[in-house]
């Protein structure tokens, strides 16, 4: 088990090193930093001096190492477009994205598990089959079309909810939150649904499939024979045993929620890091792109690692044979 | 009854079409209403896109044929100033929405097909190499695949688009955008192909026909291309169809976000991006019709892919 954990940690570190290399290469090969910093009237002497000052004459591994150690301290340089420290810009935008992702994740989890259990228990009812068919459409619709559809219905036709921005925010010592004002909460509804819908359908279909599998098992029949109440059988016996794959998938989906937030944030002009990234691509703002890439990789790799380690915590069977193969 | 095999004497005279029509595959196809409907929808859309210059009533990219007075004409109703009528209405510049959709679909389909072809050639090649050669070749290729799979494909595509855009000189960016898009979507999608082909190659390479080919001294390249490749192609076909739907959606998403096809060569995604701006002022048709077309295209290809997967290989289900 220790060996397995060590191997996973090593793999994660390797992935981060490779991503770091990609981010570093972007600085190196996309555009010339000296070109960006010096004006039209420059002499070869200026160029040489600046190259030396910036460490651009150092060998590649040295430069890469400098880049990595600065990145680890959160230093990514100055945004080409906004002329401000990239770390500051990201710190300013991050709360918006994290709040949106957290609410979407909660929505997806609560409704996904709820509807999944419901459709599994009443699998022949018309309500269940309606939910299943609607979910199929939900999976096929591209995220941005769902967002536009919601804007059309709730902002244009019904005029109930705002279609862009974050509403009023409250500053809690560097963390701006939209949870504390009415307009902030209202502005959160449509983006959260847009972002969470796909994950919700995914979790729902997974829970349903797992529940149907578990409900067929003998111990469920036995629990029923013992005269346990239906509620207790479904939730305490059946649902509990479906949770391992659900946690895995949910954990991995957390990463894609943050990535897909790029699309949702653009549709709703939500001022988070996703919108920042899209604007950075449009204007080829390399420092911002590189910083976003590093940030999101740390999140992804971290989430994957935690999900893997959670296996051991949840499923005692894996601990017995050292994780070499639990099944 | 009509599907019964013909007697041997007439069979010999049967045309190629008839033989194809009576095959097991065609039989399954005809028996599945979903497949038939999806195929018809897709065929109509693809034909419309391919023959856009013939089918489209206007050429939206010929400034000479545009009349600004025709701007914002609602679908089916004649324009108040010019009296001209447009089936699906016009946009702000007086361009016929129906025609822009046909031309936009050309870009969407072209990017989709080209990206999948690129991903397929790259993935199949790397998969064959990894599976047949093994050793460090396999380790490097499959590790790279694992690293890439850590990230959602759309994010990888955005990043590649951003980097490629940075490398291209400013004056060529709009011209190159379509090719950069193909490169980005293709590179984000090769892993699927490589994994499946590597798996199938590992199975095939120990079979007798491969040993026989090796014994008679065929080169490694020949064995991979002429012997193994034909035997691993059927799952590749299925993945390619499903990838096509994903690539079309990915292209539309990127273009919608403004990091894809430029307004000078609008794809369906670009049209939706443009249309979104008119949602609040009541010109719903500029957004609605491109969106519905995109949906019909993606859904029909997707369902056809699902059906193909079940029809070609029941074990994969």
XYZ file of C-alpha atoms in Angstrom:
644
model
C 0.000 0.000 0.000
C 2.809 2.413 0.884
C 4.540 1.498 -2.365
C 1.364 2.188 -4.304
C 0.890 5.594 -2.674
C 4.525 6.516 -3.287
C 4.211 5.505 -6.933
C 1.088 7.627 -7.349
C 2.759 10.644 -5.728
C 5.769 10.183 -7.997
C 3.545 9.965 -11.099
C 1.696 13.126 -10.071
C 4.964 14.996 -9.632
C 6.075 13.826 -13.079
C 2.863 15.090 -14.690
C 3.360 18.476 -13.040
C 6.967 18.626 -14.256
C 5.831 17.921 -17.829
C 3.077 20.533 -17.640
C 5.639 22.937 -16.230
C 7.847 22.224 -19.225
C 4.969 23.027 -21.566
C 4.234 26.266 -19.720
C 7.904 27.199 -19.734
C 8.241 26.426 -23.454
C 5.380 28.808 -24.115
C 7.461 31.627 -22.633
C 10.537 30.465 -24.484
C 9.167 29.948 -27.967
C 6.004 32.026 -28.334
C 7.201 35.542 -28.958
C 10.459 37.036 -27.702
C 10.328 38.564 -24.198
C 13.136 40.992 -25.047
C 11.132 42.117 -28.068
C 8.162 42.694 -25.778
C 10.084 44.707 -23.213
C 12.302 46.988 -25.300
C 10.940 49.723 -27.483
C 11.679 50.476 -31.127
C 14.859 52.411 -30.406
C 17.149 49.800 -28.960
C 20.737 48.944 -29.586
C 22.212 45.494 -29.786
C 23.968 46.384 -26.527
C 20.613 46.925 -24.760
C 19.347 43.624 -26.070
C 22.439 41.769 -24.890
C 22.374 43.405 -21.474
C 18.683 42.637 -20.968
C 19.146 39.039 -22.155
C 21.875 38.662 -19.577
C 19.837 40.342 -16.838
C 16.801 38.152 -17.500
C 18.978 35.041 -17.458
C 18.099 34.184 -21.054
C 21.712 33.196 -21.761
C 21.681 30.514 -19.073
C 21.487 26.894 -20.182
C 17.986 25.460 -20.686
C 17.842 23.326 -17.497
C 18.910 26.294 -15.354
C 16.208 28.491 -16.859
C 13.622 25.740 -16.417
C 14.600 25.330 -12.779
C 14.357 29.092 -12.172
C 10.929 29.076 -13.793
C 9.706 26.167 -11.661
C 10.939 27.590 -8.383
C 9.363 30.955 -9.161
C 6.117 29.256 -10.223
C 6.055 27.334 -6.940
C 6.148 30.692 -5.153
C 3.289 31.945 -7.305
C 5.379 34.233 -9.505
C 4.406 34.177 -13.158
C 5.472 37.622 -14.219
C 3.460 40.499 -15.606
C 0.414 40.114 -17.854
C 1.227 41.380 -21.380
C -2.258 42.791 -21.725
C -3.163 44.205 -18.327
C 0.356 45.154 -17.241
C -0.269 43.795 -13.754
C 1.149 40.951 -11.727
C -0.419 37.705 -12.968
C -0.616 36.261 -9.454
C -2.691 39.269 -8.320
C -5.078 39.006 -11.265
C -5.637 35.320 -10.648
C -6.097 35.751 -6.896
C -8.725 38.362 -7.661
C -10.607 36.123 -10.112
C -10.304 32.789 -8.338
C -13.104 33.208 -5.736
C -15.701 33.694 -8.484
C -14.733 30.456 -10.202
C -14.454 28.440 -6.991
C -17.850 29.605 -5.746
C -19.459 28.757 -9.066
C -17.753 25.354 -9.216
C -18.669 24.522 -5.619
C -22.351 25.364 -6.085
C -22.516 23.461 -9.398
C -20.798 20.467 -7.843
C -23.237 20.447 -4.929
C -26.211 20.744 -7.290
C -24.892 17.903 -9.425
C -24.230 15.692 -6.429
C -27.521 16.275 -4.587
C -29.801 16.047 -7.616
C -27.690 13.401 -9.335
C -27.797 11.003 -6.393
C -31.426 11.833 -5.571
C -32.706 11.303 -9.103
C -30.450 8.278 -9.588
C -31.886 6.534 -6.532
C -35.408 7.518 -7.527
C -35.145 6.214 -11.081
C -33.577 2.987 -9.831
C -36.273 2.271 -7.236
C -39.173 3.184 -9.516
C -37.525 1.996 -12.668
C -40.760 1.195 -14.527
C -42.738 4.331 -13.766
C -43.398 6.962 -16.415
C -41.700 9.638 -14.307
C -38.459 7.663 -14.364
C -38.559 7.034 -18.074
C -39.248 10.735 -18.684
C -36.259 11.687 -16.514
C -34.069 9.211 -18.362
C -35.054 10.489 -21.813
C -34.593 14.128 -20.786
C -31.169 13.278 -19.352
C -30.150 11.783 -22.704
C -30.893 15.111 -24.370
C -29.016 16.870 -21.559
C -25.885 14.852 -22.298
C -26.015 15.582 -26.029
C -26.554 19.347 -25.734
C -23.299 21.333 -25.831
C -22.806 23.311 -22.601
C -22.925 26.701 -24.267
C -26.290 25.956 -25.879
C -27.752 25.012 -22.477
C -26.532 28.355 -21.145
C -28.051 30.281 -24.040
C -31.323 28.356 -23.701
C -31.535 29.236 -19.991
C -30.760 32.897 -20.725
C -33.441 32.910 -23.382
C -36.101 31.446 -21.082
C -35.287 33.052 -17.727
C -33.689 36.359 -18.716
C -35.262 37.335 -22.022
C -38.740 35.812 -21.937
C -39.500 35.691 -18.189
C -37.107 38.472 -17.136
C -36.566 36.774 -13.765
C -32.806 36.276 -13.495
C -29.762 38.251 -14.659
C -27.977 36.935 -17.741
C -24.449 38.146 -17.036
C -22.001 39.099 -14.318
C -21.848 38.217 -10.668
C -24.193 40.744 -9.100
C -23.067 42.608 -5.974
C -20.211 41.072 -4.068
C -18.940 41.459 -0.518
C -15.220 41.622 0.154
C -14.164 39.373 3.020
C -10.510 40.233 3.360
C -9.328 39.425 -0.152
C -12.063 36.903 -0.900
C -14.999 38.424 -2.746
C -18.172 36.458 -2.239
C -21.516 36.636 -4.013
C -23.231 34.463 -1.416
C -24.183 37.325 0.875
C -26.215 39.572 -1.408
C -29.533 38.897 -3.113
C -28.297 39.946 -6.539
C -25.199 37.791 -6.081
C -27.294 34.715 -5.331
C -29.662 35.441 -8.199
C -26.753 35.823 -10.617
C -25.381 32.476 -9.489
C -28.469 30.391 -10.351
C -28.280 30.167 -14.151
C -24.492 29.649 -14.444
C -24.566 27.009 -11.702
C -27.334 25.049 -13.447
C -25.550 25.311 -16.804
C -22.295 24.054 -15.386
C -23.810 21.371 -13.154
C -26.323 19.861 -15.578
C -23.922 17.615 -17.472
C -22.275 16.346 -14.293
C -25.693 15.804 -12.760
C -26.857 13.592 -15.621
C -23.600 11.670 -15.456
C -23.881 11.040 -11.704
C -27.565 10.213 -12.025
C -27.013 7.576 -14.700
C -24.117 6.092 -12.766
C -26.029 5.917 -9.465
C -28.996 4.375 -11.252
C -26.895 1.694 -12.921
C -25.052 0.855 -9.694
C -28.275 0.814 -7.658
C -29.975 -1.561 -10.107
C -26.950 -3.833 -9.817
C -26.912 -3.775 -6.013
C -30.690 -4.150 -5.635
C -30.411 -7.523 -7.371
C -28.016 -8.880 -4.740
C -28.993 -11.511 -2.206
C -28.301 -9.411 0.854
C -30.920 -6.897 -0.265
C -33.464 -9.657 -0.676
C -32.451 -10.900 2.753
C -32.851 -7.437 4.253
C -36.335 -7.276 2.782
C -37.122 -10.763 4.112
C -36.103 -9.607 7.570
C -38.900 -7.105 7.287
C -36.746 -3.980 7.279
C -38.467 -0.872 6.122
C -38.141 -0.041 2.423
C -36.390 3.255 3.218
C -33.777 1.523 5.346
C -33.122 -1.118 2.679
C -32.761 1.412 -0.114
C -30.592 3.928 1.649
C -28.680 2.147 4.409
C -28.026 -1.084 2.567
C -28.196 -0.367 -1.141
C -27.040 3.228 -1.596
C -24.055 2.840 0.718
C -22.642 0.102 -1.469
C -22.928 2.129 -4.653
C -20.857 5.006 -3.346
C -17.309 3.905 -4.273
C -17.658 4.439 -8.044
C -19.789 7.520 -7.396
C -17.028 9.136 -5.340
C -14.427 8.314 -7.978
C -16.438 9.772 -10.812
C -17.527 12.809 -8.803
C -13.955 13.509 -7.790
C -12.719 13.299 -11.350
C -15.666 15.406 -12.520
C -14.651 18.138 -10.092
C -11.661 18.746 -12.338
C -13.793 18.953 -15.455
C -16.214 21.312 -13.692
C -13.326 23.745 -13.277
C -12.323 23.279 -16.925
C -15.857 23.537 -18.297
C -16.316 26.654 -16.188
C -14.393 28.341 -19.030
C -17.419 27.859 -21.304
C -20.046 28.773 -18.716
C -18.102 31.835 -17.599
C -17.881 33.056 -21.187
C -21.610 32.587 -21.826
C -22.552 34.460 -18.653
C -19.571 36.844 -18.615
C -18.823 35.507 -15.126
C -15.641 37.253 -13.909
C -13.657 34.121 -13.013
C -10.351 32.591 -14.076
C -11.986 30.735 -17.011
C -13.035 33.970 -18.683
C -9.570 35.331 -17.918
C -8.030 32.344 -19.717
C -10.215 32.731 -22.807
C -9.344 36.418 -23.034
C -5.686 35.527 -22.592
C -5.891 33.128 -25.548
C -7.605 35.743 -27.704
C -4.864 38.254 -26.992
C -1.999 35.729 -26.740
C -1.238 36.804 -23.178
C 1.365 34.121 -22.465
C 2.019 34.750 -18.736
C -1.687 34.456 -17.923
C -2.057 31.324 -20.072
C 0.941 29.682 -18.416
C -0.222 30.576 -14.920
C -3.728 29.255 -15.585
C -2.282 26.059 -17.014
C -0.112 25.486 -13.946
C -2.923 26.344 -11.546
C -5.427 24.011 -13.172
C -2.890 21.166 -13.452
C -2.107 21.379 -9.757
C -5.843 21.175 -9.080
C -6.388 18.256 -11.479
C -3.423 16.243 -10.339
C -4.247 16.936 -6.704
C -7.854 15.843 -7.150
C -6.834 12.657 -8.975
C -4.362 11.823 -6.246
C -6.880 12.427 -3.454
C -9.503 10.302 -5.238
C -7.014 7.453 -5.558
C -6.060 7.666 -1.908
C -9.721 7.848 -0.899
C -10.185 4.356 -2.313
C -8.199 2.989 0.586
C -10.214 4.920 3.098
C -13.558 3.807 1.674
C -13.037 0.254 0.550
C -11.341 -1.896 3.210
C -10.941 -4.761 0.710
C -8.221 -2.787 -1.085
C -6.122 -2.516 2.038
C -5.883 -6.266 2.567
C -3.846 -7.279 -0.472
C -1.715 -4.190 -0.689
C -3.652 -2.531 -3.465
C -2.210 -4.831 -6.105
C -5.730 -5.523 -7.361
C -8.762 -5.372 -5.192
C -11.156 -7.391 -7.291
C -39.591 -11.945 -46.965
C -38.056 -9.581 -49.452
C -34.812 -9.875 -47.556
C -34.384 -13.597 -48.217
C -31.156 -14.451 -50.033
C -31.686 -14.776 -53.786
C -31.100 -18.153 -55.500
C -27.514 -18.794 -56.537
C -28.166 -18.363 -60.254
C -29.492 -14.826 -59.950
C -27.001 -14.019 -57.231
C -24.110 -14.165 -59.657
C -25.795 -11.544 -61.816
C -26.630 -9.272 -58.926
C -25.127 -5.840 -59.028
C -22.775 -4.568 -56.386
C -25.541 -2.410 -54.978
C -27.856 -5.375 -54.545
C -25.227 -7.362 -52.746
C -24.569 -4.508 -50.384
C -28.320 -4.026 -49.896
C -28.798 -7.663 -48.908
C -25.825 -7.853 -46.554
C -26.232 -8.463 -42.857
C -25.042 -4.955 -42.096
C -27.603 -3.314 -44.399
C -30.334 -5.504 -42.948
C -29.545 -4.343 -39.425
C -29.484 -0.770 -40.703
C -32.924 -0.994 -42.306
C -34.389 -2.553 -39.192
C -33.296 0.351 -36.964
C -35.493 3.451 -37.327
C -33.017 5.518 -35.281
C -30.184 4.672 -37.665
C -32.267 5.368 -40.779
C -33.573 8.711 -39.508
C -30.123 9.797 -38.269
C -28.591 8.811 -41.571
C -31.166 10.750 -43.566
C -30.766 13.868 -41.391
C -27.002 13.677 -41.647
C -27.072 13.032 -45.389
C -29.358 16.028 -46.022
C -27.133 18.303 -43.910
C -23.894 17.077 -45.476
C -25.282 17.359 -49.014
C -26.586 20.846 -48.222
C -23.142 21.857 -46.981
C -21.223 20.299 -49.868
C -23.487 21.839 -52.514
C -23.919 25.105 -50.619
C -22.955 27.273 -53.641
C -25.752 25.612 -55.645
C -28.387 25.224 -52.930
C -27.984 28.543 -51.117
C -30.225 31.301 -52.493
C -27.557 33.949 -51.745
C -23.807 34.076 -51.379
C -23.334 35.625 -47.928
C -19.646 36.347 -48.593
C -20.186 38.332 -51.762
C -20.522 41.933 -50.538
C -21.989 42.921 -53.882
C -25.106 40.830 -53.374
C -25.819 42.212 -49.912
C -28.293 44.954 -49.268
C -28.063 46.569 -45.837
C -31.722 47.539 -46.146
C -32.536 43.856 -45.837
C -31.053 43.677 -42.315
C -33.110 42.043 -39.554
C -35.829 40.685 -41.833
C -37.919 38.219 -39.830
C -38.301 34.685 -41.225
C -40.966 34.284 -43.880
C -42.161 37.896 -43.810
C -41.267 40.364 -46.579
C -38.842 43.160 -45.691
C -40.530 46.507 -45.009
C -38.228 48.466 -47.354
C -37.243 46.125 -50.150
C -40.166 43.681 -50.090
C -37.724 40.783 -50.347
C -38.586 37.676 -48.370
C -36.146 35.295 -46.680
C -36.998 31.800 -45.603
C -35.099 31.941 -42.296
C -34.732 35.735 -42.099
C -31.566 37.845 -42.297
C -28.915 39.033 -39.867
C -27.853 42.597 -39.089
C -25.985 43.019 -42.372
C -28.814 41.682 -44.478
C -27.220 38.281 -45.017
C -29.649 35.426 -45.608
C -29.523 33.217 -42.481
C -30.292 30.060 -44.461
C -27.323 30.677 -46.745
C -24.925 31.522 -43.903
C -25.956 28.288 -42.171
C -25.188 26.251 -45.297
C -21.788 27.901 -45.684
C -21.147 27.720 -41.935
C -21.890 24.006 -41.947
C -19.224 23.575 -44.624
C -16.618 24.968 -42.220
C -17.962 22.960 -39.270
C -17.997 19.702 -41.230
C -14.636 20.336 -42.868
C -12.944 21.082 -39.548
C -14.698 18.115 -37.924
C -13.742 15.622 -40.655
C -10.195 16.903 -41.030
C -9.578 16.932 -37.268
C -10.847 13.370 -36.889
C -8.776 12.193 -39.865
C -5.713 13.823 -38.353
C -6.394 12.339 -34.899
C -7.059 8.944 -36.502
C -3.857 8.811 -38.557
C -1.778 10.030 -35.617
C -3.478 7.794 -33.045
C -3.461 4.666 -35.204
C 0.200 5.131 -36.115
C 1.280 5.678 -32.522
C -0.971 2.852 -31.311
C 0.506 0.412 -33.838
C 4.055 1.446 -32.950
C 3.389 1.179 -29.216
C 1.647 -2.171 -29.501
C 4.002 -3.834 -31.972
C 7.396 -2.492 -30.930
C 6.791 -2.402 -27.176
C 9.720 -1.388 -24.973
C 10.538 2.248 -24.435
C 8.571 3.315 -27.550
C 5.457 1.988 -25.868
C 6.321 3.521 -22.506
C 6.837 6.994 -23.940
C 3.731 6.960 -26.147
C 1.379 5.565 -23.532
C 2.702 7.816 -20.745
C 2.159 10.820 -22.989
C -1.374 9.555 -23.570
C -1.944 9.211 -19.825
C -0.713 12.723 -19.128
C -2.968 14.123 -21.818
C -5.973 12.172 -20.519
C -5.592 13.921 -17.161
C -6.985 17.022 -18.853
C -10.336 17.415 -20.655
C -9.920 17.416 -24.441
C -11.517 20.835 -24.860
C -8.942 22.402 -22.537
C -6.080 20.778 -24.449
C -7.559 22.056 -27.713
C -7.857 25.608 -26.329
C -4.272 25.550 -25.155
C -2.923 24.271 -28.481
C -5.003 26.885 -30.278
C -3.547 29.599 -28.037
C 0.054 28.483 -28.536
C -0.341 28.046 -32.303
C -1.938 31.465 -32.502
C 1.012 32.931 -30.655
C 3.481 31.374 -33.086
C 1.664 32.495 -36.260
C 2.479 36.035 -37.406
C -0.400 38.463 -36.821
C -1.187 39.041 -40.500
C -1.755 35.312 -41.157
C -3.804 34.565 -38.036
C -7.250 34.772 -39.617
C -6.220 32.765 -42.672
C -4.575 30.095 -40.568
C -7.333 29.904 -37.939
C -9.143 26.989 -39.624
C -5.947 24.923 -39.891
C -4.912 25.761 -36.354
C -8.372 24.636 -35.242
C -7.958 21.301 -37.044
C -4.546 20.827 -35.472
C -5.844 21.692 -31.997
C -8.903 19.431 -32.082
C -6.974 16.622 -33.773
C -4.150 16.695 -31.249
C -6.614 16.710 -28.371
C -8.293 13.539 -29.631
C -5.603 11.058 -30.741
C -5.384 9.251 -27.387
C -8.624 7.306 -27.880
C -7.401 5.861 -31.160
C -3.943 5.042 -29.856
C -5.290 3.190 -26.823
C -7.715 1.037 -28.778
C -5.253 0.249 -31.567
C -2.486 -0.583 -29.110
C -4.800 -2.970 -27.246
C -5.915 -4.689 -30.448
C -2.320 -4.865 -31.747
C -1.156 -6.590 -28.566
C -3.751 -9.290 -29.237
C -3.038 -9.602 -32.966
C 0.740 -9.622 -32.880
C 0.943 -13.067 -31.299
C -1.414 -14.681 -33.782
C -0.116 -17.176 -36.321
C -0.504 -15.031 -39.411
C 1.798 -12.411 -37.936
C 4.364 -15.065 -37.001
C 4.104 -16.439 -40.531
C 4.669 -13.005 -42.016
C 7.684 -12.532 -39.773
C 9.073 -15.923 -40.803
C 8.982 -15.132 -44.503
C 11.014 -12.042 -43.709
C 8.579 -9.178 -44.117
C 9.733 -5.899 -42.635
C 8.251 -4.529 -39.428
C 6.596 -1.686 -41.306
C 4.970 -4.087 -43.762
C 3.694 -6.338 -40.995
C 2.195 -3.394 -39.141
C 0.592 -1.769 -42.171
C -0.398 -4.711 -44.364
C -1.143 -7.417 -41.813
C -2.090 -5.969 -38.441
C -3.712 -2.694 -39.480
C -6.574 -4.236 -41.515
C -7.449 -6.428 -38.538
C -7.696 -3.626 -36.003
C -9.698 -1.198 -38.127
C -13.293 -1.935 -37.145
C -13.177 -0.409 -33.643
C -11.273 2.523 -35.193
C -14.235 3.188 -37.486
C -16.620 3.286 -34.528
C -14.426 5.652 -32.536
C -14.008 7.852 -35.600
C -17.778 8.295 -35.949
C -18.263 9.147 -32.280
C -15.198 11.423 -32.424
C -16.732 13.225 -35.380
C -19.736 14.273 -33.280
C -17.402 15.352 -30.474
C -15.133 17.221 -32.889
C -18.082 19.113 -34.389
C -19.219 20.127 -30.901
C -15.648 21.010 -29.883
C -15.246 23.185 -32.972
C -18.567 24.915 -32.294
C -17.604 25.478 -28.654
C -14.212 26.954 -29.515
C -15.681 29.176 -32.225
C -18.451 30.240 -29.875
C -15.857 31.215 -27.271
C -14.089 33.310 -29.900
C -11.006 31.104 -30.112
C -11.943 29.288 -33.320
C -13.201 30.129 -36.789
C -12.918 33.899 -37.426
C -15.961 36.039 -38.399
C -14.627 36.149 -41.968
C -15.085 32.375 -42.231
C -17.924 31.728 -39.794
C -18.725 28.171 -38.718
C -21.956 27.247 -36.945
C -20.317 28.108 -33.605
C -19.294 31.562 -34.850
C -22.843 32.138 -36.126
C -24.245 31.239 -32.700
C -21.748 33.624 -31.110
C -22.910 36.394 -33.431
C -26.566 35.483 -32.882
C -26.265 35.595 -29.104
C -25.750 39.334 -29.368
C -29.228 39.801 -30.832
C -31.064 37.644 -28.309
C -32.115 40.580 -26.155
C -33.263 42.773 -29.013
C -35.753 40.155 -30.208
C -34.035 38.902 -33.398
C -34.178 35.300 -32.190
C -33.815 33.700 -35.628
C -30.173 34.758 -36.054
C -29.336 32.548 -33.060
C -32.057 29.914 -33.212
C -31.567 28.378 -36.664
C -27.766 27.895 -36.486
C -28.213 26.380 -33.001
C -30.857 23.926 -34.194
C -28.697 22.969 -37.186
C -25.712 22.320 -34.944
C -27.852 20.206 -32.654
C -29.313 18.172 -35.527
C -25.851 17.603 -36.968
C -24.242 16.573 -33.672
C -27.165 14.385 -32.586
C -27.491 12.542 -35.900
C -23.768 11.785 -36.099
C -23.736 10.746 -32.450
C -26.688 8.374 -32.794
C -25.249 6.908 -35.969
C -22.017 6.288 -34.091
C -23.838 4.569 -31.235
C -25.713 2.394 -33.673
C -22.544 1.566 -35.602
C -20.849 0.496 -32.377
C -23.633 -1.949 -31.582
C -23.966 -3.193 -35.152
C -20.281 -3.761 -35.858
C -19.352 -5.282 -32.553
C -21.990 -6.455 -30.101
C -19.286 -7.264 -27.554
C -18.337 -3.611 -27.211
C -21.725 -2.643 -25.828
